[in-house]
Tab-separated table of C-alpha atoms in Angstrom:
chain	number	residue	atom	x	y	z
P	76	UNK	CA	19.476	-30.883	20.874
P	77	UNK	CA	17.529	-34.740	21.863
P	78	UNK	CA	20.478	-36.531	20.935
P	79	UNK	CA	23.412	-34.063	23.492
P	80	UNK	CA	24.032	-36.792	26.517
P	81	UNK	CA	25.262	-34.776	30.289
P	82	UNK	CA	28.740	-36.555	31.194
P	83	UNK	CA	27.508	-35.351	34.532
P	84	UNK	CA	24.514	-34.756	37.111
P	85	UNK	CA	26.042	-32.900	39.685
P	86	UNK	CA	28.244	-29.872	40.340
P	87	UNK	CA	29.355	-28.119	43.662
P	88	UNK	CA	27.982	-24.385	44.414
P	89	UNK	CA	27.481	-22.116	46.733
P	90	UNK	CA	25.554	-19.086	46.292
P	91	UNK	CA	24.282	-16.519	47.950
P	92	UNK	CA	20.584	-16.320	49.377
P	93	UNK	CA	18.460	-15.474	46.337
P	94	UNK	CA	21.051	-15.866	43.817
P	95	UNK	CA	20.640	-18.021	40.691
P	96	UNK	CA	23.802	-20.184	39.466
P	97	UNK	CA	24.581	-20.691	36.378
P	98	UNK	CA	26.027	-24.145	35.884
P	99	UNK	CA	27.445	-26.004	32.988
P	100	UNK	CA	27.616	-29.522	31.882
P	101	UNK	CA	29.785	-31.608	29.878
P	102	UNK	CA	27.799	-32.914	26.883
P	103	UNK	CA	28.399	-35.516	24.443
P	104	UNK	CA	27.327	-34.220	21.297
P	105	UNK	CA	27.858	-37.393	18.913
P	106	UNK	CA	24.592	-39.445	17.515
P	107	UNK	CA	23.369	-42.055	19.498
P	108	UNK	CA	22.745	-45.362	17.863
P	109	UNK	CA	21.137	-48.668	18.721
P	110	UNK	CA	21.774	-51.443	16.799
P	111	UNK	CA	20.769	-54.955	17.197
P	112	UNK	CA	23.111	-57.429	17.044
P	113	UNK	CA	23.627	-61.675	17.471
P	114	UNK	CA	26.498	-63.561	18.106
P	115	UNK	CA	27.291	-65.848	14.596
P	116	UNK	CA	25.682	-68.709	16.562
P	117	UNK	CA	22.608	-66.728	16.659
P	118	UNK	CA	22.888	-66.173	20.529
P	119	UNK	CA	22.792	-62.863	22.044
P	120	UNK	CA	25.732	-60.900	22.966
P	121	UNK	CA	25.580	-60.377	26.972
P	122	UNK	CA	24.966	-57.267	28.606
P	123	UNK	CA	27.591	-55.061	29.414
P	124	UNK	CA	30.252	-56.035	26.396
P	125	UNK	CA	32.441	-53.050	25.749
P	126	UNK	CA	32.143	-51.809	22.048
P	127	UNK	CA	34.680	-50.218	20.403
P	128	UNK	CA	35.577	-48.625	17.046
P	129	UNK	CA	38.183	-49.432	14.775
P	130	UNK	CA	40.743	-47.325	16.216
P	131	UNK	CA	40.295	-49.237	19.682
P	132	UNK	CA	38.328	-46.376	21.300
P	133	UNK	CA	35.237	-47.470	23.345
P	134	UNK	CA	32.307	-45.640	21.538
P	135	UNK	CA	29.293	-47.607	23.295
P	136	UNK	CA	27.963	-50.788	25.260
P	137	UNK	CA	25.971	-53.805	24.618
P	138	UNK	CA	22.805	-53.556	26.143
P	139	UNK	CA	19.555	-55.528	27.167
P	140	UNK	CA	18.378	-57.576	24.444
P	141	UNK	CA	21.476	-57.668	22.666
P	142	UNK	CA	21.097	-54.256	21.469
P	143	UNK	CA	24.458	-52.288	21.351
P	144	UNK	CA	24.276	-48.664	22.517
P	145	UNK	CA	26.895	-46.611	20.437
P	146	UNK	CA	27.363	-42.889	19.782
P	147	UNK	CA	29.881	-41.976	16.752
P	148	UNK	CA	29.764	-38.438	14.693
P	149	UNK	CA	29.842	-40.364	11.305
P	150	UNK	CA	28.558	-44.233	10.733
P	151	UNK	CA	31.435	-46.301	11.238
P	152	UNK	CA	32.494	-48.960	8.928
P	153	UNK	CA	32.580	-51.431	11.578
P	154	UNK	CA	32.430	-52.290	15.292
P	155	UNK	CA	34.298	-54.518	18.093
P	156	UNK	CA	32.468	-56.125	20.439
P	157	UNK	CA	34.840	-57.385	23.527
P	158	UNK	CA	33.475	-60.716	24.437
P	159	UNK	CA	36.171	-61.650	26.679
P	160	UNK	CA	38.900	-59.269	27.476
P	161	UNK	CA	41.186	-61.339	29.426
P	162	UNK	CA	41.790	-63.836	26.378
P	163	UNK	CA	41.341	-61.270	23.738
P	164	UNK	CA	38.066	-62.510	22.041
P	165	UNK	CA	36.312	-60.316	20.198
P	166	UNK	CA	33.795	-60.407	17.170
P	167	UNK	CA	32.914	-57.658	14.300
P	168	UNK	CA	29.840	-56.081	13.011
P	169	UNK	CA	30.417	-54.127	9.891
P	170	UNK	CA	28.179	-51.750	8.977
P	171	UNK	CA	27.599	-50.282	4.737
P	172	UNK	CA	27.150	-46.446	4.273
P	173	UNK	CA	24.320	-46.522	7.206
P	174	UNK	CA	23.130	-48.052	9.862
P	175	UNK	CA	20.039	-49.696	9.808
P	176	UNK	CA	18.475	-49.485	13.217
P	177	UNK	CA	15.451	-52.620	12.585
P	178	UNK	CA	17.983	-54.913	11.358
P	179	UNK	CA	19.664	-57.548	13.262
P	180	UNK	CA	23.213	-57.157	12.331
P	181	UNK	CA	25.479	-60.469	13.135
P	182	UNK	CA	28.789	-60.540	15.368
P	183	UNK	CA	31.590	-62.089	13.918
């Protein structure tokens, strides 16, 4: 599958001379998503904002460009964007029944 993501690059064996190792990864299996996004101002959201779904799980990352990196098993109905943790700022982008993926959606 394109979409499965490793959780990990490495892993620890030791075999023996000639010997082929099987090893398994930890995949995340949800679809990825980018989405672009503005703040309501029409500035972009800086890199590295923590996006979360409604629950309060993280589920991706804003990334260069102001495009938000998510992976969800079903379209969510809207996200949280963390602009500033420490004083509990955060804006919303709410999504219909899909996500359109050349639209700029707007934070707020």
């Amino acid at each position: 599958d394109s979409e499965a993501e490793l959780r990990g690059n490495r892993k620890i064996a030791a075999p023996y001379r000639g010997a082929v190792v099987l090893v398994n990864f930890d995949t995340d299996q949800r679809k990825p998503w980018f989405i672009k996004a503005l703040r309501a101002d029409g500035q972009p959201l800086m890199f590295g904002y923590e996006v979360n779904d409604i629950h309060g799980h993280n589920i991706g990352v804003v990334g260069q460009g102001s495009q938000l990196f998510i992976r969800t098993n079903e379209v969510p109905p809207s996200v949280n964007v963390a602009i500033d943790k420490q004083q509990g700022l955060s804006c919303t982008i709410t999504f219909g029944k899909e996500i359109d993926e050349s639209r700029n959606y707007i934070c707020q």
